PDB file of C-alpha atoms in Angstrom:
ATOM      1  CA  MET A  12       2.188 -20.339 -22.405  1.00 44.00           C
ATOM      2  CA  THR A  13       4.456 -19.334 -19.532  1.00 46.00           C
ATOM      3  CA  HIS A  14       4.831 -20.925 -16.156  1.00 52.00           C
ATOM      4  CA  THR A  15       7.440 -21.451 -13.495  1.00 49.00           C
ATOM      5  CA  LEU A  16       9.031 -24.876 -13.911  1.00 61.00           C
ATOM      6  CA  ALA A  17      10.598 -25.389 -10.509  1.00 73.00           C
ATOM      7  CA  GLU A  18      10.330 -23.864  -7.076  1.00 89.00           C
ATOM      8  CA  PRO A  19      12.057 -20.487  -7.011  1.00 95.00           C
ATOM      9  CA  GLN A  20      15.308 -20.457  -5.078  1.00 96.00           C
ATOM     10  CA  LEU A  21      16.161 -17.643  -2.688  1.00 95.00           C
ATOM     11  CA  THR A  22      19.763 -16.431  -2.963  1.00 96.00           C
ATOM     12  CA  ASN A  23      21.657 -13.671  -1.163  1.00 96.00           C
ATOM     13  CA  ASP A  24      21.047 -11.340  -4.124  1.00 97.00           C
ATOM     14  CA  GLY A  25      17.477 -12.221  -5.125  1.00 97.00           C
ATOM     15  CA  VAL A  26      15.405 -15.118  -6.415  1.00 98.00           C
ATOM     16  CA  ALA A  27      16.386 -17.597  -9.139  1.00 98.00           C
ATOM     17  CA  PHE A  28      13.623 -19.240 -11.147  1.00 97.00           C
ATOM     18  CA  THR A  29      13.039 -20.931 -14.481  1.00 95.00           C
ATOM     19  CA  VAL A  30      10.294 -20.213 -16.991  1.00 93.00           C
ATOM     20  CA  ARG A  31       9.205 -21.992 -20.155  1.00 90.00           C
ATOM     21  CA  VAL A  32       8.110 -19.904 -23.120  1.00 86.00           C
ATOM     22  CA  ASP A  33       7.089 -21.700 -26.324  1.00 86.00           C
ATOM     23  CA  SER A  34       9.042 -24.836 -25.362  1.00 86.00           C
ATOM     24  CA  ILE A  35      12.133 -22.811 -24.420  1.00 83.00           C
ATOM     25  CA  ASN A  36      13.331 -23.091 -20.824  1.00 91.00           C
ATOM     26  CA  ARG A  37      15.160 -20.034 -19.509  1.00 94.00           C
ATOM     27  CA  ASP A  38      16.869 -19.660 -16.183  1.00 96.00           C
ATOM     28  CA  CYS A  39      15.976 -16.269 -14.744  1.00 97.00           C
ATOM     29  CA  PHE A  40      16.978 -14.156 -11.788  1.00 98.00           C
ATOM     30  CA  ILE A  41      15.210 -11.230 -10.161  1.00 98.00           C
ATOM     31  CA  SER A  42      17.302  -9.002  -7.923  1.00 98.00           C
ATOM     32  CA  ASN A  43      16.425  -7.999  -4.377  1.00 96.00           C
ATOM     33  CA  GLU A  44      16.297  -4.396  -5.629  1.00 95.00           C
ATOM     34  CA  ALA A  45      13.617  -5.278  -8.194  1.00 96.00           C
ATOM     35  CA  LEU A  46      11.672  -7.215  -5.575  1.00 95.00           C
ATOM     36  CA  ALA A  47      11.887  -4.223  -3.207  1.00 92.00           C
ATOM     37  CA  LYS A  48      10.509  -1.972  -5.965  1.00 92.00           C
ATOM     38  CA  LEU A  49       7.570  -4.339  -6.468  1.00 91.00           C
ATOM     39  CA  SER A  50       7.044  -4.591  -2.711  1.00 88.00           C
ATOM     40  CA  ARG A  51       6.868  -0.796  -2.383  1.00 82.00           C
ATOM     41  CA  GLN A  52       4.128  -0.741  -5.026  1.00 67.00           C
ATOM     42  CA  SER A  53       1.972  -2.791  -2.687  1.00 62.00           C
ATOM     43  CA  ALA A  54       3.127  -0.975   0.474  1.00 58.00           C
ATOM     44  CA  GLY A  55       4.155  -4.321   1.919  1.00 61.00           C
ATOM     45  CA  ASP A  56       7.167  -5.339   3.935  1.00 70.00           C
ATOM     46  CA  ALA A  57       7.425  -8.979   2.865  1.00 79.00           C
ATOM     47  CA  SER A  58      10.478 -11.173   2.461  1.00 88.00           C
ATOM     48  CA  PRO A  59      11.985 -11.453  -1.047  1.00 92.00           C
ATOM     49  CA  ILE A  60      10.502 -14.914  -1.613  1.00 94.00           C
ATOM     50  CA  ASP A  61       7.067 -13.781  -0.378  1.00 93.00           C
ATOM     51  CA  THR A  62       7.266 -10.769  -2.706  1.00 94.00           C
ATOM     52  CA  PHE A  63       8.243 -13.088  -5.562  1.00 96.00           C
ATOM     53  CA  HIS A  64       5.176 -15.249  -4.940  1.00 94.00           C
ATOM     54  CA  ALA A  65       2.892 -12.210  -4.566  1.00 93.00           C
ATOM     55  CA  PHE A  66       4.067 -10.795  -7.907  1.00 94.00           C
ATOM     56  CA  GLU A  67       4.841 -14.073  -9.673  1.00 95.00           C
ATOM     57  CA  ALA A  68       2.420 -13.427 -12.544  1.00 95.00           C
ATOM     58  CA  THR A  69       3.920  -9.977 -13.171  1.00 95.00           C
ATOM     59  CA  ILE A  70       7.485 -11.282 -12.890  1.00 97.00           C
ATOM     60  CA  ASN A  71       6.741 -14.160 -15.276  1.00 95.00           C
ATOM     61  CA  GLY A  72       5.099 -11.757 -17.724  1.00 94.00           C
ATOM     62  CA  VAL A  73       8.184  -9.547 -17.798  1.00 97.00           C
ATOM     63  CA  ALA A  74      10.476 -12.575 -18.134  1.00 96.00           C
ATOM     64  CA  ARG A  75       8.303 -13.886 -20.975  1.00 93.00           C
ATOM     65  CA  ARG A  76       8.509 -10.615 -22.882  1.00 94.00           C
ATOM     66  CA  MET A  77      12.277 -10.523 -22.388  1.00 95.00           C
ATOM     67  CA  VAL A  78      12.616 -14.100 -23.705  1.00 93.00           C
ATOM     68  CA  ALA A  79      10.436 -13.238 -26.719  1.00 90.00           C
ATOM     69  CA  ALA A  80      12.658 -10.203 -27.374  1.00 93.00           C
ATOM     70  CA  ASN A  81      15.743 -12.471 -27.290  1.00 92.00           C
ATOM     71  CA  VAL A  82      17.325 -10.562 -24.405  1.00 95.00           C
ATOM     72  CA  PRO A  83      20.674 -12.250 -23.748  1.00 96.00           C
ATOM     73  CA  GLY A  84      21.936 -13.556 -20.451  1.00 94.00           C
ATOM     74  CA  ASP A  85      22.187 -16.776 -18.566  1.00 94.00           C
ATOM     75  CA  PRO A  86      20.446 -16.393 -16.269  1.00 97.00           C
ATOM     76  CA  LEU A  87      18.134 -13.764 -17.725  1.00 97.00           C
ATOM     77  CA  LYS A  88      18.363 -10.919 -15.191  1.00 98.00           C
ATOM     78  CA  LEU A  89      15.392  -8.843 -14.125  1.00 98.00           C
ATOM     79  CA  GLY A  90      16.327  -5.663 -12.304  1.00 97.00           C
ATOM     80  CA  PRO A  91      14.408  -2.644 -11.036  1.00 96.00           C
ATOM     81  CA  ASN A  92      14.368  -1.108 -14.516  1.00 96.00           C
ATOM     82  CA  SER A  93      12.579  -4.190 -15.849  1.00 96.00           C
ATOM     83  CA  PHE A  94       9.443  -2.948 -14.059  1.00 92.00           C
ATOM     84  CA  HIS A  95       7.795   0.373 -14.902  1.00 81.00           C
TER      85      HIS A  95
END
Protein backbone atom coordinates (compact mmCIF):
# COMPACT_ATOMS: atom_id res chain seq x y z
CA MET A 1 0.00 0.00 0.00
CA THR A 2 1.31 3.45 -0.89
CA HIS A 3 0.00 6.81 0.15
CA THR A 4 1.25 10.29 0.84
CA LEU A 5 1.83 10.74 4.57
CA ALA A 6 1.89 14.51 4.87
CA GLU A 7 0.89 17.47 2.77
CA PRO A 8 3.37 17.97 -0.05
CA GLN A 9 5.61 20.99 0.39
CA LEU A 10 6.34 23.34 -2.50
CA THR A 11 9.99 24.39 -2.74
CA ASN A 12 11.84 26.59 -5.22
CA ASP A 13 13.00 23.48 -7.10
CA GLY A 14 9.92 21.25 -6.96
CA VAL A 15 7.69 19.46 -4.47
CA ALA A 16 8.81 17.48 -1.41
CA PHE A 17 6.58 14.68 -0.17
CA THR A 18 6.74 11.49 1.86
CA VAL A 19 5.37 8.08 0.93
CA ARG A 20 5.00 4.86 2.90
CA VAL A 21 5.66 1.58 1.13
CA ASP A 22 5.35 -1.65 3.14
CA SER A 23 5.86 0.18 6.45
CA ILE A 24 8.87 2.10 5.10
CA ASN A 25 8.60 5.89 5.06
CA ARG A 26 10.64 7.61 2.36
CA ASP A 27 11.11 11.30 1.86
CA CYS A 28 10.78 12.07 -1.84
CA PHE A 29 11.25 15.04 -4.11
CA ILE A 30 9.94 15.68 -7.61
CA SER A 31 11.66 18.39 -9.61
CA ASN A 32 9.93 21.26 -11.37
CA GLU A 33 11.28 19.83 -14.64
CA ALA A 34 9.54 16.50 -14.01
CA LEU A 35 6.33 18.29 -13.07
CA ALA A 36 6.55 20.36 -16.27
CA LYS A 37 6.93 17.15 -18.30
CA LEU A 38 3.81 15.71 -16.66
CA SER A 39 1.95 18.99 -17.17
CA ARG A 40 2.77 18.98 -20.90
CA GLN A 41 1.26 15.50 -21.17
CA SER A 42 -2.07 16.96 -20.12
CA ALA A 43 -1.62 20.20 -22.11
CA GLY A 44 -2.17 22.14 -18.90
CA ASP A 45 -0.48 25.21 -17.54
CA ALA A 46 -0.92 24.56 -13.82
CA SER A 47 1.32 25.50 -10.92
CA PRO A 48 3.81 22.86 -9.70
CA ILE A 49 1.70 21.99 -6.65
CA ASP A 50 -1.48 21.75 -8.77
CA THR A 51 0.38 19.48 -11.21
CA PHE A 52 1.58 17.37 -8.28
CA HIS A 53 -1.99 16.91 -7.06
CA ALA A 54 -3.29 16.19 -10.58
CA PHE A 55 -0.66 13.47 -11.09
CA GLU A 56 -0.29 12.35 -7.48
CA ALA A 57 -1.26 8.73 -8.20
CA THR A 58 1.28 8.50 -11.03
CA ILE A 59 3.99 10.21 -8.97
CA ASN A 60 3.34 7.91 -6.00
CA GLY A 61 3.42 4.87 -8.28
CA VAL A 62 6.83 5.84 -9.64
CA ALA A 63 8.12 6.60 -6.13
CA ARG A 64 6.80 3.24 -4.93
CA ARG A 65 8.59 1.35 -7.69
CA MET A 66 11.80 3.24 -6.95
CA VAL A 67 11.54 2.39 -3.23
CA ALA A 68 10.90 -1.28 -4.08
CA ALA A 69 13.98 -1.23 -6.33
CA ASN A 70 16.05 0.17 -3.43
CA VAL A 71 17.00 3.31 -5.36
CA PRO A 72 19.28 5.31 -3.05
CA GLY A 73 18.87 8.91 -2.04
CA ASP A 74 17.52 10.95 0.78
CA PRO A 75 15.27 12.38 -0.39
CA LEU A 76 14.47 9.98 -3.22
CA LYS A 77 14.60 12.23 -6.31
CA LEU A 78 12.17 11.94 -9.19
CA GLY A 79 13.28 13.77 -12.30
CA PRO A 80 11.99 14.01 -15.86
CA ASN A 81 13.61 10.69 -16.76
CA SER A 82 11.60 8.97 -14.02
CA PHE A 83 8.53 9.34 -16.27
CA HIS A 84 8.31 7.72 -19.70
